[in-house]
mmCIF file of C-alpha atoms and ligand atoms in Angstrom:
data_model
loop_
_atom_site.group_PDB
_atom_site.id
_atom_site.type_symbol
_atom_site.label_atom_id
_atom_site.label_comp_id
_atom_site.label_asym_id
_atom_site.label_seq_id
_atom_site.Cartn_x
_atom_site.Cartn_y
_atom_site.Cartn_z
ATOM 1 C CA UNK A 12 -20.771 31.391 -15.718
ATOM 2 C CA UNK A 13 -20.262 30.756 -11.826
ATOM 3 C CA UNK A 14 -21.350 27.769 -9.553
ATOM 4 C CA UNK A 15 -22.548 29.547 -6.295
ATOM 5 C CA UNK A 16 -24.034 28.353 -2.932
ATOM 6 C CA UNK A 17 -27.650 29.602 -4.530
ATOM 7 C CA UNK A 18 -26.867 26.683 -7.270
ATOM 8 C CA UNK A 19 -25.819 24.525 -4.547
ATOM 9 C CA UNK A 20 -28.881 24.989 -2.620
ATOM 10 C CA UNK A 21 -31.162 24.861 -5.238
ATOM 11 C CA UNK A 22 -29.452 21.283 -6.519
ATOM 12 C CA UNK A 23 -29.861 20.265 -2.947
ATOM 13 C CA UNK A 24 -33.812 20.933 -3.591
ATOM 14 C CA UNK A 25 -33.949 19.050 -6.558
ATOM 15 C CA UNK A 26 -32.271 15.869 -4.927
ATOM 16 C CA UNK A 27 -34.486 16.182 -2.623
ATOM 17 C CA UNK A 28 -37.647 16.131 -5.002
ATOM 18 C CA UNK A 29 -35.813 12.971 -6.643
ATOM 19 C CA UNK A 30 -35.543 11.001 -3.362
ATOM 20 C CA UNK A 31 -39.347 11.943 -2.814
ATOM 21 C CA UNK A 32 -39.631 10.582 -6.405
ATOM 22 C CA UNK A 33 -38.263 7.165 -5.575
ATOM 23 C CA UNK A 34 -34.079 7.567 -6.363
ATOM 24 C CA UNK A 35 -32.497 5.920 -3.873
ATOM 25 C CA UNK A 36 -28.888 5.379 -5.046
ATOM 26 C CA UNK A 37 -26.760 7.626 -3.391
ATOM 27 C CA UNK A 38 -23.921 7.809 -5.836
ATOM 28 C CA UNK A 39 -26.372 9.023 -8.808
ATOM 29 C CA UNK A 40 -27.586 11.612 -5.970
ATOM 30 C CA UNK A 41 -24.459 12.389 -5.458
ATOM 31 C CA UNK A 42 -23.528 12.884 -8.603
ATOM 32 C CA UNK A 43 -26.470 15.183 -9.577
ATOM 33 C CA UNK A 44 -25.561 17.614 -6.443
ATOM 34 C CA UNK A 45 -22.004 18.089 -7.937
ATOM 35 C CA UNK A 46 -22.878 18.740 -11.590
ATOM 36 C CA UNK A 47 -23.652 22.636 -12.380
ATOM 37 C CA UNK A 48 -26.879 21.809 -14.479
ATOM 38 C CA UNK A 49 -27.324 25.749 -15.342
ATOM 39 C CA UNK A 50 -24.002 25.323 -17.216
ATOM 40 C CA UNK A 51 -25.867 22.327 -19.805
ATOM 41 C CA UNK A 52 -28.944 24.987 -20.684
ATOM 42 C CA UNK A 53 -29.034 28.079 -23.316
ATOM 43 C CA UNK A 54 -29.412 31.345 -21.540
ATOM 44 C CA UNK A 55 -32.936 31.809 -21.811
ATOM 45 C CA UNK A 56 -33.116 28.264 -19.761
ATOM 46 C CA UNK A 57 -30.483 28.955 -17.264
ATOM 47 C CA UNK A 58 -32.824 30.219 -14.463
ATOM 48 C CA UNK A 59 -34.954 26.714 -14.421
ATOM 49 C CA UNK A 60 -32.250 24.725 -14.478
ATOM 50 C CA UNK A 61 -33.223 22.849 -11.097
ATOM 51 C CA UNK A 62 -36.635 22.195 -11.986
ATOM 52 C CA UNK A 63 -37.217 18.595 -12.457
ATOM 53 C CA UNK A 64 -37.956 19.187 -17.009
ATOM 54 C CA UNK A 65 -36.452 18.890 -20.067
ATOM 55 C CA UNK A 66 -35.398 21.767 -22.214
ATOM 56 C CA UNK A 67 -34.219 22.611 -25.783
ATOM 57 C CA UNK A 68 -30.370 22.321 -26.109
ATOM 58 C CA UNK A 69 -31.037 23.163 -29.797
ATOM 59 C CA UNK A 70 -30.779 21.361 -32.956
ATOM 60 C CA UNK A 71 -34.513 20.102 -31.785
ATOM 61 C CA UNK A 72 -33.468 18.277 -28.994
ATOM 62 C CA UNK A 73 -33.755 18.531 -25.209
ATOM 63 C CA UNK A 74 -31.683 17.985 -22.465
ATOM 64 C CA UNK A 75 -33.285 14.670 -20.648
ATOM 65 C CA UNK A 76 -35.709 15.692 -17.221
ATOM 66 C CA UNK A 77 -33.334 14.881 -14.222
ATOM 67 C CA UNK A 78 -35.769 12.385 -12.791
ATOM 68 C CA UNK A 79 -35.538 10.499 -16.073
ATOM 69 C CA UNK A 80 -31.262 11.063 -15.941
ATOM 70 C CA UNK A 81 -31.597 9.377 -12.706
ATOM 71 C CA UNK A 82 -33.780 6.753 -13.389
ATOM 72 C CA UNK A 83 -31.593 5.366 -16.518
ATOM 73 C CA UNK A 84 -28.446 5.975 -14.230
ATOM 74 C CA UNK A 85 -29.369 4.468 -11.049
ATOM 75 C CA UNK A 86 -31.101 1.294 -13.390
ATOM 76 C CA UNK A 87 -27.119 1.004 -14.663
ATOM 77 C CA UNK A 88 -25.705 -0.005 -11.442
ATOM 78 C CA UNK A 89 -22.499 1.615 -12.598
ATOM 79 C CA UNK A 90 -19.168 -0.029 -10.828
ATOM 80 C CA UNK A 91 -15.853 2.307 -11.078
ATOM 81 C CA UNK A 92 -14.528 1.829 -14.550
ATOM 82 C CA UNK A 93 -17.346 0.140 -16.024
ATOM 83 C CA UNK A 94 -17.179 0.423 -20.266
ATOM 84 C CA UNK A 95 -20.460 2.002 -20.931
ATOM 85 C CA UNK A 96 -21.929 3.082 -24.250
ATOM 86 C CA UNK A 97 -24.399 6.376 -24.477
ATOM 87 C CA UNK A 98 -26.532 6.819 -27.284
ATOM 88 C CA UNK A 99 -27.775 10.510 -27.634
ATOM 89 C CA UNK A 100 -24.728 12.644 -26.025
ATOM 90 C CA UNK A 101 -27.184 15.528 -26.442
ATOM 91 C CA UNK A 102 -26.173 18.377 -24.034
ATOM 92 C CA UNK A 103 -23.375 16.100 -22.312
ATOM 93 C CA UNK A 104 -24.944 15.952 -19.209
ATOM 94 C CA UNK A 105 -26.189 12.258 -18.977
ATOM 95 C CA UNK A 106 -22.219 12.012 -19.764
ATOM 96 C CA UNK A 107 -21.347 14.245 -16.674
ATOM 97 C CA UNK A 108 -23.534 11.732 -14.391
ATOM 98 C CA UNK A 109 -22.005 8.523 -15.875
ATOM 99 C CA UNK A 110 -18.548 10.110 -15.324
ATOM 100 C CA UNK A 111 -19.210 11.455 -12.151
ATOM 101 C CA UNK A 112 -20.328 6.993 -11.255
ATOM 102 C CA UNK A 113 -16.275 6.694 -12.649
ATOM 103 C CA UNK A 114 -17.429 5.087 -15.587
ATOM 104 C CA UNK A 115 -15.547 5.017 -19.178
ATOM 105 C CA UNK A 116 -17.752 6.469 -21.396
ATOM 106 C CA UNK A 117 -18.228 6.047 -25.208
ATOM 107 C CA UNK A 118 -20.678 8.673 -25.935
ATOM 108 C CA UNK A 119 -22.464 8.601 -29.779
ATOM 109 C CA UNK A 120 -24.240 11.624 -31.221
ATOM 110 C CA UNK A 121 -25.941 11.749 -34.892
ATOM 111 C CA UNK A 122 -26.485 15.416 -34.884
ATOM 112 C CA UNK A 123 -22.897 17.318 -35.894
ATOM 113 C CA UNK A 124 -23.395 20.916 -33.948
ATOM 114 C CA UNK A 125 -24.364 18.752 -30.989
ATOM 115 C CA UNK A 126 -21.380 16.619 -31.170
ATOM 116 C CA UNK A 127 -19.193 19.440 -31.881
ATOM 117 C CA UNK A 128 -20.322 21.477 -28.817
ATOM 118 C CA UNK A 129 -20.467 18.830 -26.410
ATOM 119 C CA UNK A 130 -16.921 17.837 -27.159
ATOM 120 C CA UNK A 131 -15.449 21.141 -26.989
ATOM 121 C CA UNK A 132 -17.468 21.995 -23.645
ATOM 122 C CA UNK A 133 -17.411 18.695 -21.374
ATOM 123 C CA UNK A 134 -13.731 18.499 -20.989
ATOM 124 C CA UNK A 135 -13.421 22.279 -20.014
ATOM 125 C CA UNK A 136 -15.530 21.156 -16.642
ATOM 126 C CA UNK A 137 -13.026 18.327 -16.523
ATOM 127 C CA UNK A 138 -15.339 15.660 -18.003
ATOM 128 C CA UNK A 139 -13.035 13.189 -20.676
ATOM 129 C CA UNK A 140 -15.295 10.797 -22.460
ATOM 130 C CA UNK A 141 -14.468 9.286 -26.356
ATOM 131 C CA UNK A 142 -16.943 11.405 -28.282
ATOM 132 C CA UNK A 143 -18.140 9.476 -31.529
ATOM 133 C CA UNK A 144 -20.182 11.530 -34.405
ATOM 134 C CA UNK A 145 -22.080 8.557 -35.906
ATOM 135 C CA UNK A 146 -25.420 6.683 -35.904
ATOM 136 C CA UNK A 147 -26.411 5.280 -32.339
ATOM 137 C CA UNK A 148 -28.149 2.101 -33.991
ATOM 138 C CA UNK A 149 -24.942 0.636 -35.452
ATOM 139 C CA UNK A 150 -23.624 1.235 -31.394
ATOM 140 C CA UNK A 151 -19.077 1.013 -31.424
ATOM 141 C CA UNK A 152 -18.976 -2.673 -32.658
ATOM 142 C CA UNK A 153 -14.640 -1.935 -32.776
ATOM 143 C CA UNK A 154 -15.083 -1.043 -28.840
ATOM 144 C CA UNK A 155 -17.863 -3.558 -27.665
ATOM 145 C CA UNK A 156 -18.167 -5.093 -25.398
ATOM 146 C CA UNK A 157 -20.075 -3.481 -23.122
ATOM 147 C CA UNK A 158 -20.462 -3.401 -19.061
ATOM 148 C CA UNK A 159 -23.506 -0.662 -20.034
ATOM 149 C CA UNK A 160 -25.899 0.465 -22.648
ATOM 150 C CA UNK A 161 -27.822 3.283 -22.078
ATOM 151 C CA UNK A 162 -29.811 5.060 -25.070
ATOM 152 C CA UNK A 163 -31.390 8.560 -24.350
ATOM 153 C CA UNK A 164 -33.987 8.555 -27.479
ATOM 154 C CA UNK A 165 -37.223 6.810 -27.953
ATOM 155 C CA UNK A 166 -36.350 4.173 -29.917
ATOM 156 C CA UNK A 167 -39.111 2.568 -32.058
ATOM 157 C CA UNK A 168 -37.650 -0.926 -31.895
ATOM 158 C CA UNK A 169 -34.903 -2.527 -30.142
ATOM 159 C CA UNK A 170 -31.544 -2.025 -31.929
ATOM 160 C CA UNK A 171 -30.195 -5.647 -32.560
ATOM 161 C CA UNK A 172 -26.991 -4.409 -32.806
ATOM 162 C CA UNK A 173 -27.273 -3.109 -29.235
ATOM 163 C CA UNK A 174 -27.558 -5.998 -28.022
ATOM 164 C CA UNK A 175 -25.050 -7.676 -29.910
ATOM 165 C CA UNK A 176 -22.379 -5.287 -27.919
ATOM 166 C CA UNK A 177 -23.536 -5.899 -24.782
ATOM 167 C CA UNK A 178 -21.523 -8.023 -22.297
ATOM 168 C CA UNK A 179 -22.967 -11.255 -20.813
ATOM 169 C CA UNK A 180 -23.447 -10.016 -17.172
ATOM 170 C CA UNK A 181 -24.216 -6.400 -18.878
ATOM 171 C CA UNK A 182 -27.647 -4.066 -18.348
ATOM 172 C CA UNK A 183 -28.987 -1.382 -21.525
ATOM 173 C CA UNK A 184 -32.009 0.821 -20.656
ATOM 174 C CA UNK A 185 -33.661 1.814 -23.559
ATOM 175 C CA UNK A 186 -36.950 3.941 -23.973
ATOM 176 C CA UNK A 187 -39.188 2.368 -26.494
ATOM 177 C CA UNK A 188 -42.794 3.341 -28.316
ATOM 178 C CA UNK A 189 -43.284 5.957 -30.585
ATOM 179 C CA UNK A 190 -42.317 9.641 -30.926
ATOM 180 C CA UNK A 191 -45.283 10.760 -28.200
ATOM 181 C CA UNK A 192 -44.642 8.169 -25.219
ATOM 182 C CA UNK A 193 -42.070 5.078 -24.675
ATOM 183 C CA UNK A 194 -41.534 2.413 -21.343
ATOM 184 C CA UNK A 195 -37.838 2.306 -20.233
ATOM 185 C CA UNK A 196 -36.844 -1.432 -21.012
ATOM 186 C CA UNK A 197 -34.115 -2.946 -18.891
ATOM 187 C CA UNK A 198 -32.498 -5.816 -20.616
ATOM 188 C CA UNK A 199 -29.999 -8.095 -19.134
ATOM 189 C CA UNK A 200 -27.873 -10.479 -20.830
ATOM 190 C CA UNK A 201 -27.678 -13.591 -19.480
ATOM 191 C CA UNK A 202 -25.904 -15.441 -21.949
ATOM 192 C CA UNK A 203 -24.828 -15.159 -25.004
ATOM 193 C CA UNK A 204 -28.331 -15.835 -26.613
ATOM 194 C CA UNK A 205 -30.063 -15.046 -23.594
ATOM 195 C CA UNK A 206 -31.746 -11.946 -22.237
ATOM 196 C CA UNK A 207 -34.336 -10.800 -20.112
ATOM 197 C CA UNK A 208 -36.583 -7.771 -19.908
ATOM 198 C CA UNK A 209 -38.296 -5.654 -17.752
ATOM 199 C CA UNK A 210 -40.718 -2.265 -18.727
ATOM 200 C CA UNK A 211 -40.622 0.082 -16.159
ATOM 201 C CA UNK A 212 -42.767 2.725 -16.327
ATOM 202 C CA UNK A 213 -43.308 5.712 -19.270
ATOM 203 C CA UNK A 214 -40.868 8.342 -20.608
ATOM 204 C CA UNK A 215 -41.465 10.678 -23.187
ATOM 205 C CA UNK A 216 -38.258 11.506 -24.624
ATOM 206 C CA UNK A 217 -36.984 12.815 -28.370
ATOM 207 C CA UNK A 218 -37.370 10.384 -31.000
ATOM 208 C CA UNK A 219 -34.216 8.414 -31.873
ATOM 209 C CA UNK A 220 -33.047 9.563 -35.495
ATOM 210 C CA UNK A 221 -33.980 6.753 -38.389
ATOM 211 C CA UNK A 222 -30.659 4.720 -38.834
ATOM 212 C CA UNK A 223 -28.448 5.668 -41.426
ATOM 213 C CA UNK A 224 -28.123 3.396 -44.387
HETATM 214 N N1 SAH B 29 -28.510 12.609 -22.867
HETATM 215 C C1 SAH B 29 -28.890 13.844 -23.494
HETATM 216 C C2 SAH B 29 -30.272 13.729 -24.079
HETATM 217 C C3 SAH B 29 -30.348 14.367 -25.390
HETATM 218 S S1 SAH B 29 -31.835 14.106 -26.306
HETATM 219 C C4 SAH B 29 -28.813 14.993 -22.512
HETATM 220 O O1 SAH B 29 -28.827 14.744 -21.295
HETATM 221 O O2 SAH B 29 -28.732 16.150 -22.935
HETATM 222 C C5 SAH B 29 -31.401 12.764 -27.343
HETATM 223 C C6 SAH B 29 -30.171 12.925 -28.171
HETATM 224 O O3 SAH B 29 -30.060 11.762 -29.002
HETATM 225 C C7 SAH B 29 -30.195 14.115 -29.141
HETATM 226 O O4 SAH B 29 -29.046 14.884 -28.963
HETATM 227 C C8 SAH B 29 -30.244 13.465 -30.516
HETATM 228 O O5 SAH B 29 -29.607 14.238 -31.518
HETATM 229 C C9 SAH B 29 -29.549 12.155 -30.266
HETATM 230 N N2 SAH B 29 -29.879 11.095 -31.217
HETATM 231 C C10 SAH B 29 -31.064 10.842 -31.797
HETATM 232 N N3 SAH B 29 -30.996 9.786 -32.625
HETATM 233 C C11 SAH B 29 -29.717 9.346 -32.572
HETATM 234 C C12 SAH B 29 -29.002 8.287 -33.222
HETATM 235 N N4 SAH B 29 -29.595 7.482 -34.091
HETATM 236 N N5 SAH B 29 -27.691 8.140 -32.908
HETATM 237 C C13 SAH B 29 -27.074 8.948 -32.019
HETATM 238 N N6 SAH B 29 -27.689 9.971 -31.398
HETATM 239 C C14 SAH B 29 -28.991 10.172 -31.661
#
């Protein structure tokens, strides 16, 4: 598959939709010009690619809208080399973004063909994150902890052992509701038995799978 200037300009379009849409930091703009989308989709998909919406990545999941990558990344405040833990590597392109910020990522994906595919494809664009088949509720407590948390499924409740692994200092964005509609949480640890949290609008992403026993 190539990355032309057509690509190019039509990325350029999209960031431009997402700084209408309220993204303001310019590294996760950045970061979304660089990254050939079209490469993330199946073929049927490939042509849409730059509109702001989800799509199947198969398996029954979708590839997160780029507003909504944005909006989780630029709610990060990723520094260069901050640890950060993904839940949901999906189609590996949430990865590419928090890469493209410089940040180590620990990326954890419950489905097997997703993991597999992901792993194999990411580091042929140059993309080297520690790719974990596992369940995204029990988080990497043998890596924690960490700068960053961000999950990319609805979660119905907030994952105590999330927070567990997060840094004092450290931000997680996590959707949660049910399986129709969630609001993007922002926690921040402020101690170690201290956090705060903000809701920030709704998402409507794919359910996060039931934690394995
Ligand atoms: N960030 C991805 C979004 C994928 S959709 C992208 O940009 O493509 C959400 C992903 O979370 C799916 O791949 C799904 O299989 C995965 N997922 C759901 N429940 C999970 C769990 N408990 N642990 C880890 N991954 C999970």
């Amino acid at each position: 598959m190539k990355d032309n200037f057509r690509h190019h300009g039509l990325r350029q379009q999209l960031v431009d939709h997402l700084v209408e849409k309220g993204i303001t930091d310019k590294n996760v703009l950045a970061a979304i010009l660089k990254i050939p989308r079209h490469f993330f989709l199946e073929k049927a998909f490939v042509e849409f690619a730059y509109q702001d919406l989800a799509f199947p990545i198969g398996s029954d999941q979708t590839i997160s809208q780029p507003y909504t990558v944005a909006f989780q990344s630029q709610l990060l405040q990723i520094s260069p080399h901050d640890k950060v833990l993904e839940i949901g590597t999906g189609s590996g392109y949430q990865t590419a973004v928090l890469l493209e910020l410089k940040a180590n990522v620990f990326t954890i994906e419950r489905q097997k063909e997703l993991y597999e595919k992901t792993k194999n494809f990411l580091p042929k664009l140059g993309y080297q994150a520690m790719f974990v088949y596992g369940d995204g509720y029990k988080g990497l407590p043998s890596f924690a902890p960490f700068d960053k948390i961000i999950v990319t499924a609805g979660a119905k409740e907030m994952p105590n052992d999330l927070l567990r692994q997060l840094k004092v200092g450290g931000i997680m964005v996590i959707p949660i509701g049910d399986s129709k509609s969630q609001k993007m949480k922002l926690i921040i640890r402020k101690s170690n038995k201290e956090f705060t949290t903000q809701t920030l609008g709704d998402f409507s992403f794919v359910p996060m799978l039931p934690k394995k026993t």
